[in-house]
Amino acid sequence: MDTIILKKLLSGMTLEEKIGQMFQVGFTGTKVTHDIKEMIEDYYVGGIIYFRRNIESLQQVSSLSNKLQMLSANKRPDLPLIISTDQEGGMVNRLVGGTHFPGNMVLGAGRKSSLAERAGRAIAGQLKAVGINMDFAPVLDISNNPLNSVIGTRSFGGDPLLVADLGVAFIKGMQEEGIIACAKHFPGHGDTAVDSHLDLPVIECSRERLEKVEIYPFRQAIGAGVDSIMTAHICVPDLESRKGIPATLSYSILTDLLRGELGYAGVIITDCLEMKAIADNFSAAEASVMAIEAGSDIVLVSHSLDKQKVAIEAVAKAVKAGRIIEKRINQSVLRILRLKEKRIGLESPPVSDYRKINKKTEEEIAYEISKAG
């Protein structure tokens, strides 16, 4: 589908539909709930994020994905949902009943890009079979602070070259299987002892050091065509001079650096705005508006229905008041439509079948990774 057709699709969308496409939301439950039904039908959300609270078996989550996609298709059959999760392997493993792959640190110890690619491909196969079409992986943060508890073994290691090599291989495997990969957390969450789920970290590094270390794997991932990049809730004074403004809300970091200097043309998504690094310093409404002003295409609000509604309504008000111009919304929605068309398709709602999982092959790959590491 070429850009002209996508632009025609965009032109036929209401402002409310366009803004809804720019949000991914979460909910509690293993079945379709009233809350998530409302967000799909009345707020036109473009994506859903699953946590462990949504997954009790492969069969159940496959059925849930199909039902959510049909709900969305009943409103707009040409706008399928992005359904995402964090399936990194290791300590971050959401898919109950699936093969548990070793984490990135084990892949890093093995130092084999071929295994990283196979891991990405195998994880993608699992996700596709249960209707998940986006994985918030791989982590491209550098493990260079021994006090960092939030990244730790989720990183491939402390060498930027190794992290880039394995990360790019993982992305290749995942995307070739048709799953949206997401490199995280830009511009690098490795060199901090503060967990952004709990507080707002500040990374005091020179621009030169950031370029050589933290940013290097992202630059390589961009060159390899990574579908999406997730922002970090961290303050980096050498990249953003305004005190207390995290990367997620920084125009200097997301637009000037990521879009401009690094030339990234894919989808930018925030980490969850309900994490304390954001929520303790900004309201959900203001953070959502600021994230879009900064350059994000998709805003992630993972937990609270009230905050999800407030955030979407705040963006609509900002557009109507002229704070955000509709052209800016259109730019993001066109990127999202392009990604959906590429990885999901816009012709009919996707249907998953958990029986397509090849658990024997996946377990063999997981064993090889463990043995090499």
Coordinates of C-alpha atoms in Angstrom, one line a residue, residues 174-302:
M174 CA 11.8 -10.6 15.0
Q175 CA 10.9 -8.3 12.2
E176 CA 11.5 -10.9 9.5
E177 CA 8.8 -13.0 11.3
G178 CA 6.4 -10.1 11.0
I179 CA 6.5 -8.8 14.6
I180 CA 7.1 -5.1 15.4
A181 CA 10.4 -4.8 17.3
C182 CA 11.0 -1.9 19.7
A183 CA 14.5 -0.8 20.7
K184 CA 14.5 0.6 24.2
H185 CA 15.1 2.9 26.2
F186 CA 16.3 5.9 24.2
P187 CA 18.8 7.6 24.7
G188 CA 20.0 4.9 27.1
H189 CA 18.9 3.8 30.6
G190 CA 22.0 1.9 31.6
D191 CA 24.2 4.3 33.5
T192 CA 21.9 5.0 36.5
A193 CA 21.2 3.5 39.9
V194 CA 17.7 4.9 40.0
D195 CA 14.7 2.9 38.8
S196 CA 12.4 5.1 36.7
H197 CA 9.4 3.1 37.8
L198 CA 10.1 4.7 41.2
D199 CA 11.8 8.0 40.6
L200 CA 13.3 10.3 37.9
P201 CA 16.9 9.3 37.1
V202 CA 19.5 11.9 36.0
I203 CA 22.4 10.7 33.8
E204 CA 25.4 13.1 34.1
C205 CA 27.4 12.2 31.0
S206 CA 29.1 14.3 28.4
R207 CA 27.6 14.4 24.9
E208 CA 30.7 12.8 23.5
R209 CA 30.4 9.9 25.9
L210 CA 26.7 9.4 25.2
E211 CA 27.4 9.3 21.5
K212 CA 30.1 6.6 21.9
V213 CA 28.4 4.5 24.4
E214 CA 24.6 4.9 25.2
I215 CA 23.4 6.1 21.8
Y216 CA 25.7 3.9 19.6
P217 CA 23.4 0.7 19.7
F218 CA 20.4 2.9 18.8
R219 CA 22.2 4.4 15.9
Q220 CA 23.0 0.9 14.6
A221 CA 19.4 -0.3 15.1
I222 CA 18.1 2.7 13.1
G223 CA 20.5 1.8 10.3
A224 CA 19.1 -1.7 10.4
G225 CA 15.5 -0.4 10.1
V226 CA 14.1 -1.0 13.5
D227 CA 10.3 -0.5 13.5
S228 CA 10.0 1.5 16.7
I229 CA 11.9 3.0 19.6
M230 CA 10.8 3.5 23.2
T231 CA 11.8 6.5 25.1
A232 CA 13.4 6.6 28.5
H233 CA 12.1 8.5 31.5
I234 CA 15.5 9.9 32.4
C235 CA 17.0 13.4 32.5
V236 CA 20.1 13.9 30.5
P237 CA 21.4 17.5 31.1
D238 CA 23.9 17.4 28.2
L239 CA 21.0 16.6 25.8
E240 CA 18.2 18.6 27.5
S241 CA 19.1 21.8 29.3
R242 CA 15.7 22.3 31.0
K243 CA 15.9 20.9 34.5
G244 CA 13.5 18.1 35.3
I245 CA 12.5 17.4 31.7
P246 CA 13.0 13.7 30.9
A247 CA 13.8 12.3 27.4
T248 CA 10.2 11.2 27.0
L249 CA 9.1 14.9 27.1
S250 CA 12.1 16.5 25.4
Y251 CA 11.9 18.0 21.9
S252 CA 15.7 18.3 21.9
I253 CA 16.1 14.6 22.5
L254 CA 13.2 13.1 20.4
T255 CA 13.0 15.5 17.5
D256 CA 16.3 17.3 17.3
L257 CA 18.5 14.3 18.1
L258 CA 16.5 11.1 17.3
R259 CA 14.6 12.4 14.3
G260 CA 17.1 15.0 13.1
E261 CA 20.7 14.0 13.8
L262 CA 20.1 10.2 13.8
G263 CA 17.6 10.4 10.9
Y264 CA 15.0 8.1 12.5
A265 CA 11.8 7.9 10.5
G266 CA 10.0 5.1 12.4
V267 CA 7.5 5.1 15.2
I268 CA 8.5 6.6 18.6
I269 CA 6.6 5.3 21.6
T270 CA 6.8 6.5 25.2
D271 CA 7.4 4.2 28.1
C272 CA 4.4 4.1 30.4
L273 CA 3.4 7.6 31.6
E274 CA 2.1 6.1 34.9
M275 CA 5.7 5.3 36.0
K276 CA 6.7 7.5 38.9
A277 CA 9.5 9.2 37.0
I278 CA 6.7 10.9 35.1
A279 CA 3.6 10.6 37.3
D280 CA 5.3 12.2 40.4
N281 CA 6.2 15.3 38.3
F282 CA 3.5 15.7 35.6
S283 CA -0.2 14.9 35.3
A284 CA -1.2 12.3 32.8
A285 CA -2.9 15.0 30.8
E286 CA 0.1 17.3 30.6
A287 CA 2.6 14.5 30.1
S288 CA 0.6 13.2 27.1
V289 CA 0.5 16.6 25.5
M290 CA 4.2 17.2 26.2
A291 CA 5.2 13.8 24.8
I292 CA 3.5 14.5 21.5
E293 CA 5.0 18.0 21.4
A294 CA 8.4 16.4 22.0
G295 CA 8.0 14.0 19.0
S296 CA 6.4 10.8 20.3
D297 CA 3.9 9.1 18.0
I298 CA 2.4 6.7 20.5
V299 CA 1.7 7.4 24.2
L300 CA 1.6 4.4 26.5
V301 CA -0.8 4.5 29.5
S302 CA -0.8 1.0 30.9

